[in-house]
């Protein structure tokens, strides 16, 4: 039987006259009809959330923590169903899709044990100042398509544990798993606390403008992030922006290549490169460049091949939608037009796999030493194509790694930990991974420098942006 999907407003399931269907990235067939929320649906959701907030905001942290455990149980109990839906809409293999579901369980459980606490900020014989944290109101969560559940859920659990209500707007490219998750969670929380609406840029823009929404937490491109911030300014909404990166990965001459090569391959090609903190520019020391490149090509051709069956245990997959497929194809075409050295992949004559007959597949592609100002190096590719550049001077590679317009993540590989740390501390990125590929940890604050973001999420620090800090000044005499 075909699954059905609904907007969830005040714990009720709502269809819509207007629907759309996502294109399955593996088969290019239309998936299931999905209702598009109307302006009235949106207004009803805001009203329900505002009403719910009056009592939900006064629940205790302990009560909310207990409910997060119940939400985790819903995810766990329906992991099979959610994994299957998520695999179909994103094009991910079952293994990759199940990571999205199970990491969301972990996020719920992490915040069921983590909360903001009151803190004495000052004390002398006359006064005692205690900082406490109050919820903001209704949070609008605007989400991207590459990890639909994890990236929505982090906004949901951060909102809930701090006493906010939340309306989630998934990406129209991947609405299904998030909508099903909110539907399945009905009854766990009071009506109006956790709602979902399906829609595109229009609905997102409405959310950023509505005076009944206190905060927007947005994850997506830099261009949209700038629009979101400008729009939120009109009502002085609180805003968190998690935006694009163009991560440098520095491989030092003493790196242990047996470990480094698979790790760099995973950094670049996990989920076909559709990871905000994927390794997107590889800088390898000139003295080991040739050895590294030939090993990387071998690793990538062996591990990241096209597997049309989504049950195959692969962490590689198609590009998730036609829009992004065209972007990545455009970058490959630019490399070809400029005569850059494509050492594997690149379509047509690729040696890694036969091109799949249907779907948004692109074989993993590696380009050796394209110019620093090429499209592939300058722009976020967000797909399975990786430039491998070389360096010989530490100052120079740090300078080239640090961009003026992005600073999300970076990685450094070296057996000399002092050198690795010295380089890491000079990289202008919100997170730097040493001797490992970029995997955000839900216990660690995650944020972008420069155009890669505004504020951040995750870890205890991430909760601060979901709360007002109020200082209570007690007279002691
Ligand atoms: P996008 O900016 O196109 O869309 C993101 C969301 O914004 C979608 O839900 C979309 O419907 C909505 N939207 C579009 N226009 C809007 C508007 N004017 N006002 C309000 N909402 C609007 O991004 P995408 O293509 O879905 O996501 C991919 C991008 O996200 C990549 O650049 C990637 O690096 C980035 N990303 C960043 C992080 C991070 O944590 N920093 C994580 C994942 C992805």
XYZ file of C-alpha atoms and ligand atoms in Angstrom:
521
model
C 0.000 0.000 0.000
C 1.185 3.521 -0.832
C 2.144 5.598 2.200
C 0.111 8.766 2.778
C 1.414 12.087 4.004
C -0.187 14.984 5.853
C 0.582 18.362 7.301
C 0.242 18.028 11.080
C -1.509 21.000 12.691
C -2.568 20.961 16.346
C -2.152 17.158 16.318
C -4.589 16.802 13.404
C -3.724 15.423 9.986
C -4.512 17.804 7.162
C -4.449 17.189 3.432
C -4.498 19.920 0.819
C -6.001 20.520 -2.598
C -2.515 21.148 -3.931
C 0.012 18.335 -3.807
C 3.386 17.577 -5.293
C 5.433 14.422 -5.696
C 9.184 14.082 -5.264
C 11.180 12.394 -8.042
C 12.912 9.213 -6.871
C 16.619 10.003 -7.473
C 17.426 6.353 -8.335
C 14.618 5.716 -10.812
C 13.375 9.196 -11.814
C 9.827 7.967 -11.091
C 7.357 10.137 -9.197
C 6.987 9.123 -5.552
C 3.848 9.807 -3.480
C 1.531 12.856 -3.464
C 2.376 15.235 -0.654
C 0.015 18.049 0.452
C 1.323 21.591 0.098
C 0.342 23.729 3.098
C -1.804 26.797 2.376
C -1.463 30.217 3.994
C -4.449 29.280 6.205
C -2.738 26.055 7.283
C 0.308 28.099 8.227
C -1.729 30.620 10.207
C -3.571 27.801 12.008
C -0.265 26.194 12.942
C 1.106 29.457 14.344
C -2.090 30.045 16.368
C -2.025 26.476 17.726
C 1.651 26.815 18.653
C 1.107 30.139 20.401
C -1.752 28.658 22.442
C 0.257 25.569 23.305
C 3.210 27.721 24.349
C 1.309 29.270 27.275
C 1.358 25.948 29.153
C 4.229 24.109 27.425
C 6.677 26.900 28.333
C 5.910 26.288 32.018
C 6.668 22.560 31.996
C 9.809 21.560 33.868
C 13.023 20.466 32.193
C 12.574 17.022 33.766
C 9.110 16.672 32.199
C 10.431 17.685 28.788
C 13.406 15.337 29.089
C 11.021 12.457 29.731
C 9.068 13.348 26.580
C 12.254 13.361 24.491
C 12.848 9.763 25.562
C 9.319 8.977 24.320
C 10.018 10.727 21.009
C 13.184 8.633 20.652
C 11.063 5.518 21.224
C 8.661 6.545 18.416
C 11.619 6.896 16.053
C 13.053 3.576 17.157
C 9.740 1.743 16.908
C 9.219 3.017 13.354
C 12.863 2.960 12.243
C 12.185 0.453 9.443
C 9.324 2.465 7.918
C 11.141 5.807 8.242
C 14.359 4.371 6.793
C 12.533 3.022 3.746
C 10.745 6.348 3.105
C 13.914 8.367 3.607
C 15.905 6.063 1.310
C 13.354 6.533 -1.473
C 13.127 10.323 -1.262
C 16.890 11.003 -0.913
C 18.208 8.183 -3.099
C 20.307 6.958 -0.166
C 21.049 3.288 0.371
C 19.225 1.698 3.283
C 22.406 1.825 5.349
C 22.810 5.572 4.794
C 19.125 6.273 5.415
C 19.175 4.307 8.649
C 22.062 6.499 9.867
C 19.713 9.482 9.522
C 17.039 7.726 11.626
C 19.328 6.305 14.305
C 21.336 9.516 14.722
C 18.004 11.280 15.319
C 17.280 8.808 18.128
C 20.694 9.652 19.600
C 19.961 13.390 19.365
C 16.714 12.913 21.335
C 18.503 10.851 23.974
C 21.434 13.284 24.212
C 19.105 16.211 24.934
C 17.074 14.067 27.329
C 20.173 14.330 29.522
C 21.422 17.794 28.541
C 19.793 21.071 29.434
C 20.640 24.656 30.284
C 20.997 25.177 34.015
C 20.748 28.242 36.233
C 24.120 29.770 36.934
C 25.328 32.225 39.593
C 26.987 34.893 37.470
C 28.050 37.221 40.288
C 27.990 37.265 44.054
C 29.285 39.560 46.822
C 28.048 40.502 50.281
C 25.282 42.725 48.820
C 23.928 40.877 45.822
C 23.617 37.555 44.101
C 22.925 37.341 40.368
C 21.455 34.152 38.949
C 21.138 33.624 35.212
C 18.202 31.509 34.110
C 16.895 30.557 30.676
C 13.420 31.235 29.308
C 11.982 29.867 26.062
C 11.509 32.235 23.131
C 8.072 31.137 21.866
C 7.382 29.498 18.507
C 10.422 28.348 16.513
C 10.269 27.971 12.721
C 12.656 25.229 11.545
C 13.520 25.551 7.840
C 15.460 22.532 6.634
C 17.548 21.227 3.683
C 17.373 17.918 1.811
C 20.726 16.192 2.396
C 20.018 14.743 5.879
C 16.293 15.411 6.229
C 15.716 13.846 9.639
C 18.913 14.682 11.530
C 18.959 18.282 10.384
C 15.267 18.831 11.230
C 15.428 16.867 14.440
C 18.311 18.878 15.901
C 16.112 21.976 15.626
C 13.127 20.076 17.069
C 14.891 18.677 20.134
C 16.727 21.957 20.803
C 13.374 23.792 20.674
C 11.508 21.299 22.838
C 14.022 20.864 25.639
C 14.216 24.646 26.076
C 10.381 24.922 26.290
C 9.643 26.266 22.802
C 7.021 25.052 20.347
C 8.280 24.198 16.865
C 6.903 24.213 13.331
C 9.087 22.240 10.930
C 9.273 22.964 7.215
C 11.222 20.209 5.469
C 12.770 20.770 2.057
C 10.232 20.168 -0.734
C 12.840 17.764 -2.202
C 12.576 15.505 0.890
C 9.370 16.115 2.845
C 8.194 12.554 3.458
C 10.224 11.119 6.355
C 9.906 14.304 8.407
C 6.127 14.470 7.833
C 5.719 10.806 8.765
C 7.860 11.320 11.887
C 5.678 14.192 13.118
C 2.518 12.217 12.299
C 3.781 9.192 14.228
C 4.693 11.401 17.208
C 1.139 12.647 17.695
C -0.051 12.153 21.241
C 3.425 12.280 22.781
C 3.447 16.071 23.186
C 0.542 18.466 23.812
C -1.224 19.511 20.562
C 0.434 22.462 18.840
C 3.894 21.879 20.347
C 5.376 19.931 17.407
C 3.893 20.551 13.945
C 4.952 20.123 10.328
C 4.030 21.941 7.123
C 5.154 21.027 3.625
C 6.054 23.808 1.226
C 8.831 25.538 -0.638
C 10.421 28.972 -0.688
C 7.044 30.744 -0.399
C 6.176 29.029 2.848
C 9.725 29.545 4.154
C 9.463 33.253 3.388
C 6.102 33.466 5.208
C 7.670 31.861 8.266
C 10.489 34.393 8.326
C 7.996 37.279 8.195
C 5.276 36.168 10.646
C 5.335 38.167 13.912
C 4.018 35.115 15.807
C 7.260 33.234 15.174
C 10.014 34.167 17.616
C 12.972 32.442 16.006
C 13.986 30.927 12.713
C 16.529 28.166 12.683
C 17.603 27.737 9.073
C 19.935 25.273 7.365
C 20.658 25.679 3.666
C 22.600 27.685 1.127
C 24.360 30.983 1.798
C 22.182 32.808 -0.734
C 18.926 31.723 0.949
C 20.425 32.321 4.390
C 21.024 35.960 3.509
C 17.389 36.291 2.401
C 16.196 34.663 5.608
C 18.232 37.015 7.764
C 17.050 40.113 5.911
C 13.453 38.983 6.249
C 13.782 38.107 9.957
C 15.154 41.595 10.617
C 11.712 43.069 9.938
C 10.326 41.552 13.152
C 13.702 41.286 14.931
C 13.367 37.510 15.122
C 16.168 35.552 16.650
C 17.907 33.686 13.857
C 20.378 30.844 13.534
C 21.879 30.136 10.122
C 23.716 26.900 9.328
C 25.040 27.456 5.798
C 27.351 26.060 3.135
C 31.023 25.254 3.508
C 33.959 24.596 1.225
C 36.128 22.566 3.580
C 39.875 22.298 3.114
C 41.554 19.012 4.004
C 45.316 19.266 4.581
C 47.448 16.144 4.276
C 50.928 16.591 5.795
C 54.027 14.758 4.501
C 54.158 12.438 7.523
C 50.475 11.394 7.376
C 49.847 7.665 7.772
C 48.497 7.026 4.287
C 47.048 3.601 5.127
C 44.611 5.383 7.434
C 44.471 8.791 5.772
C 43.492 7.716 2.250
C 40.265 5.869 3.250
C 39.407 8.682 5.630
C 39.860 11.404 2.982
C 37.865 9.322 0.484
C 35.062 9.088 3.014
C 35.323 12.822 3.761
C 34.820 13.598 0.079
C 32.479 10.880 -1.171
C 30.295 9.787 1.775
C 26.689 10.382 0.652
C 28.134 11.290 -2.770
C 29.688 14.445 -1.304
C 26.318 15.865 -0.245
C 27.480 16.755 3.239
C 27.799 20.359 4.415
C 31.179 19.564 5.988
C 32.405 17.195 3.281
C 36.091 17.541 2.391
C 35.771 19.747 -0.670
C 39.379 20.825 -1.369
C 42.197 18.337 -0.693
C 45.684 19.838 -0.175
C 48.373 17.131 -0.228
C 52.056 17.755 0.479
C 54.014 17.737 -2.789
C 56.469 15.072 -1.487
C 53.690 12.440 -1.212
C 51.309 13.790 -3.861
C 51.701 11.096 -6.529
C 51.548 8.218 -4.044
C 48.528 9.749 -2.289
C 46.658 10.410 -5.543
C 47.100 6.904 -6.924
C 46.009 5.387 -3.601
C 43.000 7.722 -3.391
C 41.867 6.827 -6.917
C 42.162 3.117 -6.074
C 40.212 3.547 -2.846
C 37.466 5.585 -4.490
C 37.092 3.258 -7.470
C 36.866 0.288 -5.095
C 34.543 1.670 -2.436
C 32.358 4.370 -3.985
C 30.948 2.686 -7.057
C 27.409 3.052 -8.388
C 25.085 0.443 -6.861
C 21.618 0.705 -8.335
C 20.070 -1.565 -5.666
C 19.401 0.584 -2.600
C 19.749 -2.482 -0.372
C 23.438 -2.800 -1.339
C 25.541 -1.758 1.678
C 26.994 1.370 0.070
C 27.668 4.816 1.488
C 27.648 6.226 -2.047
C 24.478 7.076 -3.964
C 22.983 9.265 -6.648
C 22.774 13.028 -6.369
C 19.521 13.634 -4.488
C 17.681 15.807 -7.002
C 17.833 17.112 -10.557
C 18.660 20.657 -9.472
C 21.850 19.572 -7.675
C 22.659 16.984 -10.381
C 22.725 19.812 -12.943
C 24.952 21.930 -10.678
C 27.528 19.121 -10.317
C 27.340 18.210 -14.010
C 28.012 21.865 -14.794
C 31.188 21.733 -12.689
C 32.338 18.539 -14.466
C 31.674 20.184 -17.840
C 33.681 23.238 -16.742
C 36.627 20.966 -15.788
C 36.447 19.273 -19.184
C 36.117 22.530 -21.107
C 39.219 23.863 -19.367
C 41.211 20.669 -19.940
C 41.762 19.905 -16.241
C 43.248 16.514 -15.428
C 40.293 14.240 -14.509
C 41.981 11.130 -13.103
C 38.850 9.105 -12.469
C 35.119 9.491 -13.192
C 33.926 12.462 -15.163
C 31.241 10.513 -17.008
C 31.666 8.949 -20.478
C 35.021 7.270 -20.173
C 34.817 6.750 -16.405
C 36.550 3.617 -15.137
C 34.757 3.283 -11.817
C 31.347 2.027 -12.900
C 29.053 1.821 -15.833
C 26.704 4.781 -15.799
C 23.345 3.695 -14.399
C 20.537 3.652 -16.930
C 18.249 5.872 -14.851
C 18.587 8.253 -11.950
C 20.758 11.194 -10.979
C 23.965 9.164 -10.836
C 27.396 10.647 -11.249
C 30.436 8.433 -10.837
C 32.917 9.673 -8.208
C 35.258 12.073 -9.957
C 38.739 13.244 -8.942
C 40.493 16.157 -10.597
C 44.255 16.578 -10.150
C 45.631 20.067 -9.550
C 42.946 22.287 -11.098
C 43.808 25.984 -10.678
C 42.998 27.562 -7.308
C 40.576 29.929 -9.022
C 38.715 27.190 -10.944
C 34.981 26.760 -10.372
C 35.612 23.363 -8.721
C 37.920 24.834 -6.073
C 36.195 28.171 -5.503
C 32.584 26.975 -5.234
C 30.896 24.419 -2.994
C 30.373 21.402 -5.307
C 28.018 19.480 -2.945
C 28.397 16.362 -5.068
C 30.822 13.552 -5.998
C 33.690 15.532 -7.523
C 36.864 16.381 -5.653
C 39.910 18.524 -6.501
C 43.288 17.274 -5.210
C 45.806 20.103 -4.971
C 49.363 20.191 -3.665
C 51.347 22.277 -1.181
C 54.910 22.578 0.048
C 54.891 25.468 2.519
C 52.800 25.423 5.729
C 52.066 29.163 5.696
C 50.985 28.963 2.085
C 48.598 26.037 2.576
C 46.993 27.704 5.598
C 46.480 30.859 3.542
C 44.939 28.930 0.655
C 42.724 26.911 3.011
C 41.239 29.992 4.663
C 38.601 31.511 2.414
C 37.056 34.928 2.696
C 33.525 33.652 2.040
C 33.217 30.323 3.907
C 34.469 28.693 7.099
C 32.355 25.727 8.095
C 34.747 22.818 8.619
C 38.254 21.590 7.822
C 40.474 18.584 8.465
C 44.191 17.958 8.981
C 46.077 14.671 8.699
C 49.514 14.214 10.281
C 51.267 11.776 12.620
C 52.870 14.816 14.258
C 49.951 15.865 16.478
C 51.670 19.091 17.494
C 51.919 20.108 13.842
C 48.337 19.046 13.145
C 47.034 21.045 16.093
C 49.179 24.053 15.178
C 47.649 24.077 11.695
C 44.116 23.323 12.979
C 44.149 26.292 15.346
C 44.951 28.615 12.450
C 42.193 27.356 10.177
C 39.266 29.733 10.027
C 36.509 27.143 10.357
C 33.910 26.411 13.028
C 34.980 22.760 13.368
C 38.322 21.144 12.538
C 38.813 17.377 12.551
C 42.288 15.929 13.140
C 43.156 12.552 11.597
C 39.486 11.870 10.900
C 36.959 12.869 8.295
C 34.347 15.470 9.093
C 31.486 14.044 11.128
C 29.603 16.470 13.390
C 29.090 15.250 16.947
C 25.724 16.141 18.501
C 27.499 16.906 21.794
C 29.780 19.492 20.159
C 28.784 23.032 19.196
C 28.540 23.298 15.414
C 28.750 26.629 13.633
C 30.205 28.319 10.597
C 32.594 31.245 10.461
C 32.213 34.031 7.878
C 29.461 33.312 5.305
C 29.038 29.726 6.550
C 26.664 30.705 9.296
C 25.334 32.912 12.012
C 25.278 31.386 15.481
C 25.229 27.622 15.791
C 23.539 24.521 17.149
C 24.300 21.274 18.967
C 25.901 20.552 22.293
C 24.850 22.435 25.408
C 26.041 25.728 23.897
C 23.655 25.247 20.979
C 20.695 25.527 23.348
C 21.571 29.110 24.268
C 20.223 30.354 20.939
C 16.834 28.778 21.758
C 16.430 30.738 25.006
C 16.469 34.182 26.496
C 18.965 34.479 29.332
C 17.298 36.306 32.208
C 19.335 37.576 35.167
C 17.689 37.604 38.597
C 19.401 40.106 40.927
C 18.777 39.168 44.583
C 19.538 41.753 47.289
C 21.314 40.010 50.149
C 20.761 42.676 52.813
P 18.273 25.957 0.157
O 18.812 27.215 0.716
O 17.958 25.893 -1.280
O 16.925 25.534 0.920
C 16.892 25.311 2.318
C 15.466 25.503 2.818
O 15.096 26.878 2.670
C 14.408 24.700 2.069
O 13.490 24.202 3.004
C 13.763 25.749 1.162
O 12.425 25.437 0.813
C 13.818 26.974 2.058
N 13.767 28.282 1.367
C 14.098 28.561 0.084
N 13.956 29.903 -0.149
C 13.548 30.452 1.022
C 13.264 31.781 1.441
N 13.366 32.812 0.602
N 12.904 31.998 2.717
C 12.827 30.968 3.589
N 13.077 29.683 3.264
C 13.435 29.434 1.987
O 19.328 24.825 0.562
P 19.330 23.272 0.145
O 19.712 23.143 -1.291
O 18.082 22.629 0.626
O 20.512 22.702 1.050
C 21.837 22.486 0.615
C 22.752 23.522 1.227
O 22.651 23.458 2.648
C 24.220 23.306 0.920
O 24.811 24.531 0.576
C 24.799 22.780 2.232
O 26.165 23.073 2.433
C 23.943 23.480 3.230
N 23.923 22.745 4.479
C 24.471 23.315 5.578
C 24.498 22.615 6.776
C 25.081 23.206 8.025
O 24.809 22.684 9.105
N 25.863 24.263 7.946
C 23.943 21.327 6.842
C 23.383 20.795 5.683
C 23.374 21.502 4.512
